[in-house]
Every structure is written in structure tokens, then in C-alpha cells.
GROMACS .gro file of C-alpha atoms in nm:
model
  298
    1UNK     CA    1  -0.239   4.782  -4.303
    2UNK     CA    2  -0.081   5.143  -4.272
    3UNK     CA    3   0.243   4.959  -4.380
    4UNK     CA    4   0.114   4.742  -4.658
    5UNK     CA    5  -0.059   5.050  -4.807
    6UNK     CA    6   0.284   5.318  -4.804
    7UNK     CA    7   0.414   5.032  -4.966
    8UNK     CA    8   0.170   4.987  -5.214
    9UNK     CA    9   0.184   5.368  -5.300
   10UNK     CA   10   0.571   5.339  -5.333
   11UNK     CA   11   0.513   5.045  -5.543
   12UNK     CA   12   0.295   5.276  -5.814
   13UNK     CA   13   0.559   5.584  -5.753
   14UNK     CA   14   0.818   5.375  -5.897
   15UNK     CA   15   0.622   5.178  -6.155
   16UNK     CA   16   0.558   5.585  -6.250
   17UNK     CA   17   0.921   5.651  -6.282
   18UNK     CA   18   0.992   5.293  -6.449
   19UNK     CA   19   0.693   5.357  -6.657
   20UNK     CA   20   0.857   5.763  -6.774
   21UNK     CA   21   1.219   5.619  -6.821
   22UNK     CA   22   1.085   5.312  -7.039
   23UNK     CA   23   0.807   5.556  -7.236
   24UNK     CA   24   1.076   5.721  -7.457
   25UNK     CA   25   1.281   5.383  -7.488
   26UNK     CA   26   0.901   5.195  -7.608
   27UNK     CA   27   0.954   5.391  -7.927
   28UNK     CA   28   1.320   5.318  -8.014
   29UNK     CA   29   1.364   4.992  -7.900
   30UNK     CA   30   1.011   4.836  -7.931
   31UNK     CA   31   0.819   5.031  -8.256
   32UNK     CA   32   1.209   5.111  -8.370
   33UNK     CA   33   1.383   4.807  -8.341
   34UNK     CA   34   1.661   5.016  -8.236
   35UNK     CA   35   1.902   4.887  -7.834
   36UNK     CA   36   1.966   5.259  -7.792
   37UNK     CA   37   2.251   5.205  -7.512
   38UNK     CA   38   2.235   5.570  -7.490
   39UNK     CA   39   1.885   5.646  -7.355
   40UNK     CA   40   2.000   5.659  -7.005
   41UNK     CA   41   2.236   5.956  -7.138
   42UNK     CA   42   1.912   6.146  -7.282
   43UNK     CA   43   1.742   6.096  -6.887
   44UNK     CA   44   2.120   6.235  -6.777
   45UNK     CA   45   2.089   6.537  -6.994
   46UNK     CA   46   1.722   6.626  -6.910
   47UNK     CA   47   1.851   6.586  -6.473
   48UNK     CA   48   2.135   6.835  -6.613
   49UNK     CA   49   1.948   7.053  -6.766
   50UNK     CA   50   1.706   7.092  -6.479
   51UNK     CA   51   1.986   7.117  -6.275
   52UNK     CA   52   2.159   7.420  -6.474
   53UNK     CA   53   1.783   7.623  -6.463
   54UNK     CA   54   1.739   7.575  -6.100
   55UNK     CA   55   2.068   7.765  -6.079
   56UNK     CA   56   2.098   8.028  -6.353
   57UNK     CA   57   1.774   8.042  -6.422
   58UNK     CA   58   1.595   8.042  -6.113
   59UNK     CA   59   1.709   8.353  -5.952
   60UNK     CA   60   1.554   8.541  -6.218
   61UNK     CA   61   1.175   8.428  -6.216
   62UNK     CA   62   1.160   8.447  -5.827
   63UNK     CA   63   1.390   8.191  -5.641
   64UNK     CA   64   1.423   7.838  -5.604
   65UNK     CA   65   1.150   7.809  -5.366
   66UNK     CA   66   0.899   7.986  -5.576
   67UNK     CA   67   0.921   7.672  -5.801
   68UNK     CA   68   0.852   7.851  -6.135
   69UNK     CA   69   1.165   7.762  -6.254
   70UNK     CA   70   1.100   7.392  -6.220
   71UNK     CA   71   0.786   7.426  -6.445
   72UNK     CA   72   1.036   7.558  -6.703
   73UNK     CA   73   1.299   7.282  -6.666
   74UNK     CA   74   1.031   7.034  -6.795
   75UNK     CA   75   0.965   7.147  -7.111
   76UNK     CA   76   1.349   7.288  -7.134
   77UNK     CA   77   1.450   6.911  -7.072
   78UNK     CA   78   1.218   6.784  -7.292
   79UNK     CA   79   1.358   7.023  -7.567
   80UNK     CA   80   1.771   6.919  -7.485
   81UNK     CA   81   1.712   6.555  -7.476
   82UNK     CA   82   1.527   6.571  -7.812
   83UNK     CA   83   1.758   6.772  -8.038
   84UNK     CA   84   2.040   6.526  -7.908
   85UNK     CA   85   1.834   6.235  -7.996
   86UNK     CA   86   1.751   6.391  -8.335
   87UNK     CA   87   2.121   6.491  -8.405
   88UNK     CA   88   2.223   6.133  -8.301
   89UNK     CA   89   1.947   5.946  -8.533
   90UNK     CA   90   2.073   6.219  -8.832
   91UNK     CA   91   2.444   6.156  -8.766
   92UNK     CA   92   2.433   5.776  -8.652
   93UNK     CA   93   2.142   5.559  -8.636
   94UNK     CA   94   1.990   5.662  -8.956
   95UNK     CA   95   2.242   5.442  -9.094
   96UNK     CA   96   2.186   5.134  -8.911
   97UNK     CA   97   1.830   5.077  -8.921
   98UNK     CA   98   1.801   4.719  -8.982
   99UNK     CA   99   2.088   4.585  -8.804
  100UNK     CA  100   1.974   4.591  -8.406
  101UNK     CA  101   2.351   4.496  -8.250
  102UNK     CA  102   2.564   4.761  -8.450
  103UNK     CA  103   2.285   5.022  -8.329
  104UNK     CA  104   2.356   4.876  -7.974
  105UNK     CA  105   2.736   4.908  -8.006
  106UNK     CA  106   2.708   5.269  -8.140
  107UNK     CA  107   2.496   5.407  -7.898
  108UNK     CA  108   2.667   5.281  -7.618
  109UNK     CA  109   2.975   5.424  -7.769
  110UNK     CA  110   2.775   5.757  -7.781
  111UNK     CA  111   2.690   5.718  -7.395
  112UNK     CA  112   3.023   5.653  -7.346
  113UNK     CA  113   3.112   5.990  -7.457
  114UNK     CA  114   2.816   6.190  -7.343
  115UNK     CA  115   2.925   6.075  -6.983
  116UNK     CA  116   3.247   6.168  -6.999
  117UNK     CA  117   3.109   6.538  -7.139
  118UNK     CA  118   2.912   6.553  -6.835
  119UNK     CA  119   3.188   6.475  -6.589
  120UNK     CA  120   3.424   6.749  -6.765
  121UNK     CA  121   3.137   7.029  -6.756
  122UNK     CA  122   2.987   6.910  -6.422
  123UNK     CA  123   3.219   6.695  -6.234
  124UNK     CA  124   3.248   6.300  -6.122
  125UNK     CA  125   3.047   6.378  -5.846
  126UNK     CA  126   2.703   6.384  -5.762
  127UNK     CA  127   2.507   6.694  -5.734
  128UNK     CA  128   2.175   6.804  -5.602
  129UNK     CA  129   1.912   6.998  -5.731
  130UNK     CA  130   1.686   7.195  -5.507
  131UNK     CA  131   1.290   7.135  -5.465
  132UNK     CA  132   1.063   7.367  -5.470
  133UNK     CA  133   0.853   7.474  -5.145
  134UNK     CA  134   0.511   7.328  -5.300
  135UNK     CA  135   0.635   7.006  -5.352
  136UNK     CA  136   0.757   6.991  -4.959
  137UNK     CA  137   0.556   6.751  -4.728
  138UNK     CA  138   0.269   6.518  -4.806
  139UNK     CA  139  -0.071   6.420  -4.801
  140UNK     CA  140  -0.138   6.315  -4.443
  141UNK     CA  141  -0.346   6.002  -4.364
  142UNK     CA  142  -0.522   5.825  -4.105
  143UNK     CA  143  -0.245   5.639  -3.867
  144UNK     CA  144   0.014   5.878  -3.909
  145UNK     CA  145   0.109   5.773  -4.316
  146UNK     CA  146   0.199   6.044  -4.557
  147UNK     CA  147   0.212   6.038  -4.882
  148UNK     CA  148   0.484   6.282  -5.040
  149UNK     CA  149   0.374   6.531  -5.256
  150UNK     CA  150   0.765   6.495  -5.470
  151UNK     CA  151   0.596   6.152  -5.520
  152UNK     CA  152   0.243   6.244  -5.602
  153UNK     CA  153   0.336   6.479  -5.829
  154UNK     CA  154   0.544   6.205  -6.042
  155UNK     CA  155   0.253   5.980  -6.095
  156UNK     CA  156   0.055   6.311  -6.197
  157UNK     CA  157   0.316   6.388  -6.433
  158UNK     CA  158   0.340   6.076  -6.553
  159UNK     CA  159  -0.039   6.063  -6.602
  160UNK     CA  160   0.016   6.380  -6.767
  161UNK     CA  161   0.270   6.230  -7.052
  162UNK     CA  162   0.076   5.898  -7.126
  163UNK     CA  163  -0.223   6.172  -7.217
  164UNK     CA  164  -0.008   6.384  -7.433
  165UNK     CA  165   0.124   6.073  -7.602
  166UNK     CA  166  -0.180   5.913  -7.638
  167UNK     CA  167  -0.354   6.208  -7.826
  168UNK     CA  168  -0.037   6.267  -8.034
  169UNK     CA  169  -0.048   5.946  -8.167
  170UNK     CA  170  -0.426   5.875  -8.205
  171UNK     CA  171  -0.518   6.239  -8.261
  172UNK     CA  172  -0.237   6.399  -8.446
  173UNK     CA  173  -0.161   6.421  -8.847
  174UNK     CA  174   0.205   6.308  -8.711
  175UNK     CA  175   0.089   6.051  -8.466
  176UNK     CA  176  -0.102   5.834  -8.754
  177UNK     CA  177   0.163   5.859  -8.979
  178UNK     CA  178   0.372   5.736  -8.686
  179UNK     CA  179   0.194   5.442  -8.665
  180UNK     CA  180   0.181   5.386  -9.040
  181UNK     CA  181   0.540   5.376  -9.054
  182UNK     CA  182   0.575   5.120  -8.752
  183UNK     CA  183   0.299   4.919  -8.912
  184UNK     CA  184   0.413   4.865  -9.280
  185UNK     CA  185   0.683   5.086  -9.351
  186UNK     CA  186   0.679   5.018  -9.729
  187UNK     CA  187   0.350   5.039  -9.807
  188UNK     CA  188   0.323   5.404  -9.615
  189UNK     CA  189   0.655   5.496  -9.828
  190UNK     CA  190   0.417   5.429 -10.111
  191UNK     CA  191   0.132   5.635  -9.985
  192UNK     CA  192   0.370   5.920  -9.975
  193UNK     CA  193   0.485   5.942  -9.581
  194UNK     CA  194   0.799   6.019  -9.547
  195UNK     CA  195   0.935   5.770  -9.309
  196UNK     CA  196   1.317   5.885  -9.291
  197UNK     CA  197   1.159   6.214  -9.157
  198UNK     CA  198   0.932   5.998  -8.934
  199UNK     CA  199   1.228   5.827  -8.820
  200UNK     CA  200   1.419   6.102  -8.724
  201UNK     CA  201   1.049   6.251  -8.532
  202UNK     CA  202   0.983   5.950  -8.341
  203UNK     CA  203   1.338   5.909  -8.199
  204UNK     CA  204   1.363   6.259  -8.073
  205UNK     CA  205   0.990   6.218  -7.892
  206UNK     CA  206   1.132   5.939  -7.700
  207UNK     CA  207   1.445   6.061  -7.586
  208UNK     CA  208   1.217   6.429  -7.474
  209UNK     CA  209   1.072   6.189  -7.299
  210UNK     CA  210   1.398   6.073  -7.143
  211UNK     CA  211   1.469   6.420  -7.069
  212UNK     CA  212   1.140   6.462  -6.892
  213UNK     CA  213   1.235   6.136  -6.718
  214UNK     CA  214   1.535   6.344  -6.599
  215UNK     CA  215   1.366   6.634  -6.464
  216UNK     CA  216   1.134   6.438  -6.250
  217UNK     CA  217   1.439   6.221  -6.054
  218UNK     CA  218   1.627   6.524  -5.958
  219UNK     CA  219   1.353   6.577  -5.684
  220UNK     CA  220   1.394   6.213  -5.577
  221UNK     CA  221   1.783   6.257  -5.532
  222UNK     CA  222   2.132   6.367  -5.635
  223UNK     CA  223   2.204   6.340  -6.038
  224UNK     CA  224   2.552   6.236  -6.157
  225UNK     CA  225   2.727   6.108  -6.495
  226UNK     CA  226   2.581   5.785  -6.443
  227UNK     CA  227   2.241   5.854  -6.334
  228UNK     CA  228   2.067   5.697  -6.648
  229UNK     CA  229   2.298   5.389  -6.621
  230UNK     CA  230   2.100   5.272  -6.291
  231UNK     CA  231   1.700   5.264  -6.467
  232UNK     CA  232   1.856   5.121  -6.848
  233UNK     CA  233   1.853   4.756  -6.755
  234UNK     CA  234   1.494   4.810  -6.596
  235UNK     CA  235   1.363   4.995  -6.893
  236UNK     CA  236   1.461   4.735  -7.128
  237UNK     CA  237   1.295   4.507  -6.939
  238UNK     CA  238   0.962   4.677  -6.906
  239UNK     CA  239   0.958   4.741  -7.276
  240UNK     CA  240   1.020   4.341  -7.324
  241UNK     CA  241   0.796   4.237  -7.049
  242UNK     CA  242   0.500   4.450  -7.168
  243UNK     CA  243   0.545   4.362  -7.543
  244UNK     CA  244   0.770   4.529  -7.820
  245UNK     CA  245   0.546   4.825  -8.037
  246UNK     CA  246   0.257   4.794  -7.759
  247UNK     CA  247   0.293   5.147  -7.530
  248UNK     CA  248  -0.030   5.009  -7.334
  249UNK     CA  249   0.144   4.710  -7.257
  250UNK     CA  250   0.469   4.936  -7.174
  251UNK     CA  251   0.226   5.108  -6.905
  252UNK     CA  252   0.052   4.806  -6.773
  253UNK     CA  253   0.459   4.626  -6.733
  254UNK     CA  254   0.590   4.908  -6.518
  255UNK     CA  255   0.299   4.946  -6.281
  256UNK     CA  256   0.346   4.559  -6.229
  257UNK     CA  257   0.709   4.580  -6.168
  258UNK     CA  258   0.670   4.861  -5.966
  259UNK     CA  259   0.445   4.719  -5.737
  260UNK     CA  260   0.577   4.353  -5.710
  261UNK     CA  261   0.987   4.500  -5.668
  262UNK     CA  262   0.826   4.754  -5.337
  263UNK     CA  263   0.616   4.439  -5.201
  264UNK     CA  264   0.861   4.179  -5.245
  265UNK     CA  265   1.145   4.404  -5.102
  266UNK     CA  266   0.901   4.424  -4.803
  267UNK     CA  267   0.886   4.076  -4.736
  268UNK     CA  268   1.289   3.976  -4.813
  269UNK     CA  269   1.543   4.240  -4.886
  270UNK     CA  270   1.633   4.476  -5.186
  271UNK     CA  271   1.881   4.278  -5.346
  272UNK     CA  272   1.614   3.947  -5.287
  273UNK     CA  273   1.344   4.166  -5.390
  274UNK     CA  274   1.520   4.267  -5.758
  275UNK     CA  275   1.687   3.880  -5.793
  276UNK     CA  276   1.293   3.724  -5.784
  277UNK     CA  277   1.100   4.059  -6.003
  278UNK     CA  278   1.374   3.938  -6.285
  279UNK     CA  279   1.359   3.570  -6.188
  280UNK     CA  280   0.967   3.603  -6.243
  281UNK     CA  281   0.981   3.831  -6.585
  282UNK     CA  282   1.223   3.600  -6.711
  283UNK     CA  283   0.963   3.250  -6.587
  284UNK     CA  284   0.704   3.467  -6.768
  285UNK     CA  285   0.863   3.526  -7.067
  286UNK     CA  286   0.972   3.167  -7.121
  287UNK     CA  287   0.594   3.093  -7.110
  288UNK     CA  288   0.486   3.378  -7.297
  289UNK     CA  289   0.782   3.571  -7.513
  290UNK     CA  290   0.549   3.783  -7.684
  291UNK     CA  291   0.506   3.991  -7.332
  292UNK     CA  292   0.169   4.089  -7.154
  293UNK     CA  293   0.027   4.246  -7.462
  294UNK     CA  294   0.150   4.086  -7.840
  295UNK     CA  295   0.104   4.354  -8.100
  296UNK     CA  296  -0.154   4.179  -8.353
  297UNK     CA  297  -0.034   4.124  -8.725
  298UNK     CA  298  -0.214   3.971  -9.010
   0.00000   0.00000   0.00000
């Protein structure tokens, strides 16, 4: 029972950290209608920048193990990944809106070059990021399990993010025109939204996001080049599996990947475990391709 239920809370950790990469990519790719190939690069560039605080930064406001430096990376992340999403949807996908495989071909071409940036300022090889004291150890159960805190404190933050989101788009002057745009983008045009401006807004929120994705796996391992590359297949398929345009459904598909990938890798092995979570999304599409939760149209 002990085992089942460390497994179980692994399972939600990493539906948490499917369920932060694929937040950002809900907007582009499933309000959007944009295959940004280049939102593992935005996760890459919010790991780097937390990586680049924790050691210029961090000496300054009391040492890595103080950990006040961390609590700056997050919103310093958030910040870098969203000016380079804005300055890509300005320069590049502003144009090709409309046309879903061109904006997959140019982003990947963008992540293409974005990688090979990181590699000449950082190196090919991995590097690690140091943790601060408070998040060292874990919450000690009955029958010697322990929950980490690195890992509690990801499903907080990720609690944290689907409440900020939530109230920016449901309680927010930007938020409803958000969804106006996404809804019926001519008829808001009409009203008087701007929806190029909303464009450019809601592409930069999800790759923040990314960048906040970033942060929060440099204190589950090293970072490299190619971190993002490892979670992009797996956030495209939690946007598909929990519906394109629905972020609840984006939430309820991660925890449920999450979950079943831990529990079935407990019962068979890793590579098993991943072969039957996409055998199953796939058998679940095929009955329903709409995904968990169909966004409603008249």
C-alpha cells in the first residue's frame, strides 16, 4: 500500500509538470491553432534563465541556500520566455495564422536555432542548477514513505498558475477579450477588440508559462539544449487528449496521463509503460477525437 501510494503521488507530480509544460502550449496550439515546434525552446530558456540567477544573481540576495533567488527566477523566467514568444509571433507567426503546417515548419526552424544559441552561450552539455535548503527533504509518512518537498512544491506551483490563469481569463478586461477572440474572431474585430494585439498577448502568456515550466524542472534535474525536446511530444498530446481550446480539459488530460504512465510503469517497465499511455490515448481518440472535454459551438 506504501508502494502503490509513492506511486500514486509521483503519478500527480508528473501529471503537474505535464500539466505546466502543456498550459502555455493549450493556448497556441489548441485556442491558436498554431504547432509551435518551438515551445520546448521557451521551457529551455526559462531552465536557463533560472540557471544564470542562481549564479549571478544569487550571491547577492544571500546565497544559494537562502533560496530567495529562486523566488526571483520564476517570475524572471516567466518574463524571458514571454518577450521571445512575443518577438517570435511579431516577427514570424503573425504571418501565418491560418496555415497550421508552415507555422509548424517555422517554429521548428526557430528551435532549431534557439538550441544551437544555447549550446554556444552555455555549452552541449548538461548543467545543474542548485536547490535551495527549504526545498531539501520531504514530508515523512507512516511506513517509512516521504514525499519530497522539490515535488510538493511543483504541484503547489502548479496549483498556483491554473489560479492565476483562471482569474486572468474569467476576471480580467484582457482575459474576456481573450476569449472573444478565440470564440468568433470576426465578430469581436467588429466590436472593436483588437485581435492582432490579442494575438501577440496570448502567445507570449503561454510561452511565460513555458518559462515557468523551465524554472520548476531545474530542481528535478540537469537542464541542457535539448531539455524542452523531451516533454514536446507529451504536451501535444495532453493538449489533443484533453480537447483543443478547453484548458479544463488540458488539466483533467495531464493528471490522467500522469497517473496512468507512474502506475503502468509500476506494473511493466518504462518503455512498456509510455508504448500502452499512447497506445490507450490514441484507442481513445479513435472513439472520441474531440478529446475528454469538446469545446461547445452553436
Amino acid at each position: 500500500m506504501n508502494e502503490v501510494l509513492l506511486h500514486a503521488f509521483n503519478g500527480l507530480s508528473l501529471g503537474s509538470i505535464l500539466l505546466l509544460i502543456s498550459m502555455g502550449l493549450a493556448f497556441s496550439f489548441g485556442l491558436m491553432n498554431v504547432i509551435n515546434m518551438a515551445h520546448g525552446e521557451f521551457i529551455m530558456a526559462g531552465a536557463y534563465t533560472t540557471y544564470v540567477i542562481g549564479h549571478h544573481v544569487a550571491p547577492l540576495v544571500g546565497g544559494t541556500e537562502a533560496g530567495l533567488w529562486f523566488l526571483l527566477a520564476l517570475p524572471a523566467s516567466f518574463l524571458v520566455a514571454g518577450v521571445l514568444g512575443l518577438v517570435l509571433e511579431l516577427t514570424i507567426v503573425r504571418f501565418l495564422y491560418g496555415r497550421p503546417l508552415d507555422t509548424l515548419l517555422a517554429t521548428w526552424g526557430v528551435g532549431l536555432v534557439l538550441q544551437q544559441a544555447a549550446r554556444s552561450l552555455f555549452g552541449a552539455s548538461n548543467v545543474q542548477v542548485s536547490s535551495p535548503s527549504w526545498l531539501s527533504g520531504g514530508v515523512a509518512l507512516s511506513g517509512g514513505v516521504q514525499l519530497p518537498y522539490k515535488r510538493v512544491f511543483l504541484i503547489a506551483l502548479v496549483i498556483a498558475c491554473i489560479a492565476a490563469v483562471y482569474t486572468y481569463l474569467h476576471r480580467s478586461a484582457g482575459g474576456r477579450r481573450l476569449r472573444a477572440v478565440m470564440q468568433n474572431r470576426e465578430m469581436a474585430s467588429c466590436l472593436g477588440v483588437r485581435a492582432r494585439r490579442v494575438d501577440a498577448a496570448t502567445f507570449a502568456l503561454g510561452a511565460g508559462l513555458a518559462g515557468i515550466a523551465g524554472c520548476a524542472l531545474t530542481q528535478l534535474g540537469s537542464i541542457g539544449p535539448s531539455l524542452g525536446t523531451n516533454y514536446i511530444v507529451d504536451a501535444f498530446m495532453v493538449v489533443i487528449l484533453g480537447g483543443l481550446g478547453r484548458l479544463p480539459g488540458t488539466v483533467v488530460a495531464a493528471l490522467v496521463i500522469g497517473v496512468a504512465n507512474t502506475l503502468l510503469e509500476l506494473s511493466t517497465t518504462a518503455s512498456l509503460g509510455k508504448a500502452l499511455v499512447f497506445a490507450l490515448v490514441i484507442a481513445f481518440l479513435q472513439w472520441r477525437p474531440t478529446g475528454l472535454l469538446a469545446l461547445r459551438t452553436r
